[in-house]
Amino acid sequence: MEKLERSNRELARLFVEMFQPLGGDHITCVFNNENLADVARKQWANDLSAECSVSAIDRKRRKSGGIGKKGKKKKAKGFAAVMADAVEDDGSSGPFKLRDGTEVAIFVSPGPKELIAIERICNEVGMGTCVILLNARLSTLDKFASDDARNLFMEEFEPVWNLSAAPQEDAPSCLINRSYPNDWLIARKPKVGTPKTIKTQSTKFSAEDCRQAYESIEVSDIERQGERLAENFASWLK
């Protein structure tokens, strides 16, 4: 977890540096909680290339556990209501808001809970603020708070860079990649050598797209021989 947090923080710093021409007063880097935000503030304090406002969606300080009276049993709520309560109930400070004058808002590795607040922020700021989701991993989410939220994050947001495994049941050993403004591509990773592009298209590959692309592969005799050699070599090392 620590390595992942460090990786997210370093990527966020690079994006903050990239937008420095706007001025640090117009850049806000948002972490999921105050613990993560505090680390970034301390590490970036004397870094002129990382000037920005650092904040957190969840600003409540963690309290240590203790023995106390049992609270009243809470009424069961749906997924969206539970997530919204977790984000918006932030004590006397009120719900999370971006600093006035923010032109670029960078949200670092947001999860389902944070996306509730981000959806609201997007509706508030409109097209006046560039909202960036870093390492959001949206494709791994099982559900969104609403159909509107799913449409916002999966359709309206533009994937700038993506590298992920294709559905392995449909396209074994294949990867999906996109580097804006280029098209999406699916590539097969042979046992020997670099990945080879199978197909490119302007829209993201669905599971069916991946299956059809995989079925269209023509593997040369040389590639087959190379893969057999790699398999034999691997078996010798066992």
Coordinates of C-alpha atoms in Angstrom, one line a residue:
M1 CA 0.0 0.0 0.0
E2 CA 2.8 2.4 0.8
K3 CA 4.5 1.8 -2.6
L4 CA 1.1 2.5 -4.3
E5 CA 0.6 5.7 -2.3
R6 CA 4.1 6.9 -3.2
S7 CA 3.6 6.1 -6.9
N8 CA 0.3 8.0 -6.9
R9 CA 1.9 10.9 -5.1
E10 CA 4.8 11.1 -7.5
L11 CA 2.5 10.9 -10.6
A12 CA 0.4 13.7 -9.0
R13 CA 3.6 15.9 -8.6
L14 CA 4.5 15.4 -12.2
F15 CA 1.0 16.6 -13.3
V16 CA 1.3 19.6 -10.9
E17 CA 4.6 20.5 -12.5
M18 CA 3.2 20.1 -16.0
F19 CA 0.5 22.8 -15.3
Q20 CA 2.8 25.2 -13.4
P21 CA 2.6 27.8 -16.2
L22 CA -0.9 28.5 -14.9
G23 CA 0.5 29.4 -11.5
G24 CA 0.2 27.4 -8.3
D25 CA -2.8 29.5 -7.1
H26 CA -4.8 28.0 -10.0
I27 CA -3.9 24.3 -9.4
T28 CA -5.5 22.1 -6.8
C29 CA -4.3 18.6 -6.0
V30 CA -6.8 16.6 -4.1
F31 CA -6.1 13.4 -2.2
N32 CA -8.6 11.0 -0.7
N33 CA -7.9 11.8 2.9
E34 CA -5.9 14.2 5.1
N35 CA -3.1 11.7 5.9
L36 CA -2.2 11.4 2.2
A37 CA -2.6 15.2 1.7
D38 CA -0.3 15.9 4.7
V39 CA 2.5 13.7 3.3
A40 CA 2.3 15.6 0.0
R41 CA 2.3 19.0 1.7
K42 CA 5.5 18.1 3.6
Q43 CA 7.3 16.6 0.7
W44 CA 6.4 19.4 -1.8
A45 CA 6.9 22.3 0.7
N46 CA 10.2 23.6 -0.8
D47 CA 9.6 22.4 -4.3
L48 CA 9.0 25.3 -6.6
S49 CA 7.9 23.0 -9.4
A50 CA 5.1 21.6 -7.3
E51 CA 3.4 24.8 -6.2
C52 CA -0.3 24.2 -5.8
S53 CA -3.1 23.9 -3.2
V54 CA -3.1 20.5 -1.6
S55 CA -6.4 19.3 -0.1
A56 CA -8.4 16.2 0.8
I57 CA -11.9 15.1 0.1
D58 CA -12.2 13.4 3.5
R59 CA -11.0 16.1 6.0
K60 CA -12.1 14.4 9.2
R61 CA -9.2 13.5 11.5
R62 CA -9.0 9.8 12.4
K63 CA -9.9 9.1 16.0
S64 CA -8.5 6.1 18.0
G65 CA -11.0 3.4 18.9
G66 CA -12.4 3.0 22.4
I67 CA -15.1 1.5 24.5
G68 CA -18.3 3.3 24.7
K69 CA -22.0 3.0 24.5
K70 CA -23.5 1.3 21.5
G71 CA -25.2 3.6 19.1
K72 CA -28.7 3.3 17.7
K73 CA -29.1 0.8 14.9
K74 CA -28.9 2.6 11.6
K75 CA -31.5 2.2 9.0
A76 CA -30.3 0.3 5.9
K77 CA -29.4 2.4 3.0
G78 CA -28.6 1.8 -0.7
F79 CA -25.1 2.0 -2.2
A80 CA -25.4 5.6 -3.4
A81 CA -26.8 6.9 -0.1
V82 CA -24.1 5.2 2.0
M83 CA -21.3 6.6 -0.2
A84 CA -22.9 10.1 -0.2
D85 CA -23.1 10.1 3.6
A86 CA -19.5 9.0 3.9
V87 CA -18.3 11.9 1.7
E88 CA -20.6 14.8 2.5
D89 CA -20.9 14.3 6.3
D90 CA -17.7 16.2 7.1
G91 CA -18.6 17.8 10.4
S92 CA -18.7 21.6 10.7
S93 CA -16.4 22.1 7.7
G94 CA -19.2 21.1 5.3
P95 CA -18.9 19.2 2.0
F96 CA -15.7 19.3 0.1
K97 CA -15.2 22.3 -2.3
L98 CA -12.5 23.4 -4.6
R99 CA -10.6 26.6 -3.8
D100 CA -11.9 29.6 -5.7
G101 CA -9.9 30.3 -8.8
T102 CA -9.0 26.7 -9.4
E103 CA -8.4 26.1 -13.2
V104 CA -7.0 22.6 -12.9
A105 CA -8.2 20.1 -10.3
I106 CA -6.2 16.9 -10.0
F107 CA -7.9 14.1 -8.0
V108 CA -5.5 11.4 -7.0
S109 CA -6.6 7.7 -7.2
P110 CA -10.3 8.4 -6.3
G111 CA -12.5 5.4 -5.4
P112 CA -16.3 5.0 -5.4
K113 CA -16.7 7.2 -2.3
E114 CA -14.7 10.0 -3.7
L115 CA -16.4 9.9 -7.1
I116 CA -19.6 11.0 -5.4
A117 CA -17.9 14.3 -4.4
I118 CA -16.2 14.6 -7.8
E119 CA -19.5 14.3 -9.7
R120 CA -20.9 17.1 -7.6
I121 CA -17.8 19.2 -8.2
C122 CA -18.0 18.7 -11.9
N123 CA -21.6 19.9 -11.9
E124 CA -20.6 22.9 -9.9
V125 CA -17.6 24.1 -11.9
G126 CA -18.8 23.1 -15.4
M127 CA -16.4 23.7 -18.2
G128 CA -14.5 26.4 -16.3
T129 CA -12.2 23.9 -14.6
C130 CA -10.2 21.1 -16.0
V131 CA -10.8 18.0 -13.8
I132 CA -8.2 15.2 -14.0
L133 CA -8.6 11.8 -12.5
L134 CA -5.2 10.1 -11.8
N135 CA -5.1 6.3 -11.5
A136 CA -8.9 6.2 -11.0
R137 CA -9.1 2.6 -12.3
L138 CA -12.7 3.2 -13.4
S139 CA -12.9 -0.1 -15.4
T140 CA -12.5 -2.1 -12.2
L141 CA -15.5 -0.5 -10.4
D142 CA -18.5 -2.8 -9.9
K143 CA -21.0 0.0 -9.6
F144 CA -21.5 3.7 -9.7
A145 CA -23.8 5.9 -7.6
S146 CA -26.2 6.4 -10.5
D147 CA -26.5 6.0 -14.2
D148 CA -25.6 9.7 -14.6
A149 CA -22.4 9.1 -12.7
R150 CA -21.5 6.1 -14.9
N151 CA -22.2 8.2 -18.0
L152 CA -20.1 11.1 -16.7
F153 CA -17.0 9.1 -15.8
M154 CA -17.2 6.4 -18.5
E155 CA -18.4 8.4 -21.4
E156 CA -17.8 12.2 -20.9
F157 CA -14.3 11.9 -19.4
E158 CA -11.6 11.5 -22.0
P159 CA -9.1 8.7 -21.2
V160 CA -5.7 10.4 -21.8
W161 CA -3.5 7.4 -21.0
N162 CA -4.6 3.8 -20.4
L163 CA -2.7 0.5 -20.0
S164 CA -4.6 -2.5 -18.9
A165 CA -5.0 -6.2 -19.5
A166 CA -7.7 -7.2 -21.9
P167 CA -10.4 -9.6 -20.7
Q168 CA -8.3 -12.7 -20.5
E169 CA -11.2 -15.1 -21.2
D170 CA -11.7 -13.3 -24.5
A171 CA -8.2 -12.3 -25.4
P172 CA -5.5 -14.2 -23.5
S173 CA -2.1 -12.5 -23.2
C174 CA -3.4 -9.3 -24.7
L175 CA -3.1 -5.7 -23.5
I176 CA -5.2 -2.6 -24.2
N177 CA -3.5 0.8 -24.5
R178 CA -4.4 4.3 -25.4
S179 CA -2.2 7.4 -25.4
Y180 CA -4.2 10.6 -26.3
P181 CA -4.8 11.7 -29.0
N182 CA -4.0 8.4 -30.6
D183 CA -6.5 5.6 -31.1
W184 CA -7.1 2.7 -28.7
L185 CA -5.1 -0.4 -29.6
I186 CA -5.1 -4.0 -28.5
A187 CA -1.8 -5.9 -28.6
R188 CA -0.7 -9.5 -28.0
K189 CA 2.3 -10.1 -25.7
P190 CA 4.1 -13.2 -27.1
K191 CA 6.3 -15.3 -24.8
V192 CA 9.3 -13.9 -26.6
G193 CA 9.6 -10.3 -27.8
T194 CA 7.6 -7.1 -27.5
P195 CA 3.8 -6.8 -27.7
K196 CA 2.4 -6.7 -31.3
T197 CA -0.6 -4.6 -32.2
I198 CA -3.5 -6.6 -33.4
K199 CA -6.1 -3.8 -34.0
T200 CA -6.7 -0.1 -33.5
Q201 CA -9.9 1.8 -33.2
S202 CA -11.2 5.2 -32.1
T203 CA -13.4 3.8 -29.3
K204 CA -12.4 1.7 -26.3
F205 CA -12.4 -2.0 -26.8
S206 CA -15.3 -4.0 -25.4
A207 CA -15.0 -7.6 -24.4
E208 CA -16.6 -8.6 -27.8
D209 CA -14.1 -6.3 -29.6
C210 CA -11.3 -8.0 -27.8
R211 CA -12.6 -11.5 -28.7
Q212 CA -12.9 -10.7 -32.4
A213 CA -9.5 -9.1 -32.5
Y214 CA -7.9 -12.1 -30.8
E215 CA -9.6 -14.5 -33.2
S216 CA -8.1 -12.6 -36.1
I217 CA -4.5 -13.1 -35.0
E218 CA -2.3 -14.9 -37.4
V219 CA 0.8 -16.2 -35.7
S220 CA 3.8 -16.9 -38.0
D221 CA 5.7 -20.2 -37.9
I222 CA 8.8 -18.3 -36.6
E223 CA 6.7 -16.9 -33.7
R224 CA 5.4 -20.3 -32.8
Q225 CA 8.9 -21.8 -32.8
G226 CA 10.1 -19.0 -30.6
E227 CA 7.3 -19.5 -28.1
R228 CA 7.9 -23.3 -28.0
L229 CA 11.6 -22.6 -27.3
A230 CA 10.7 -20.2 -24.5
E231 CA 8.3 -22.8 -23.0
N232 CA 10.9 -25.5 -23.2
F233 CA 13.5 -23.3 -21.6
A234 CA 11.1 -22.4 -18.8
S235 CA 10.4 -26.1 -18.2
W236 CA 14.2 -26.8 -17.9
L237 CA 14.5 -24.2 -15.1
K238 CA 11.7 -25.7 -13.0

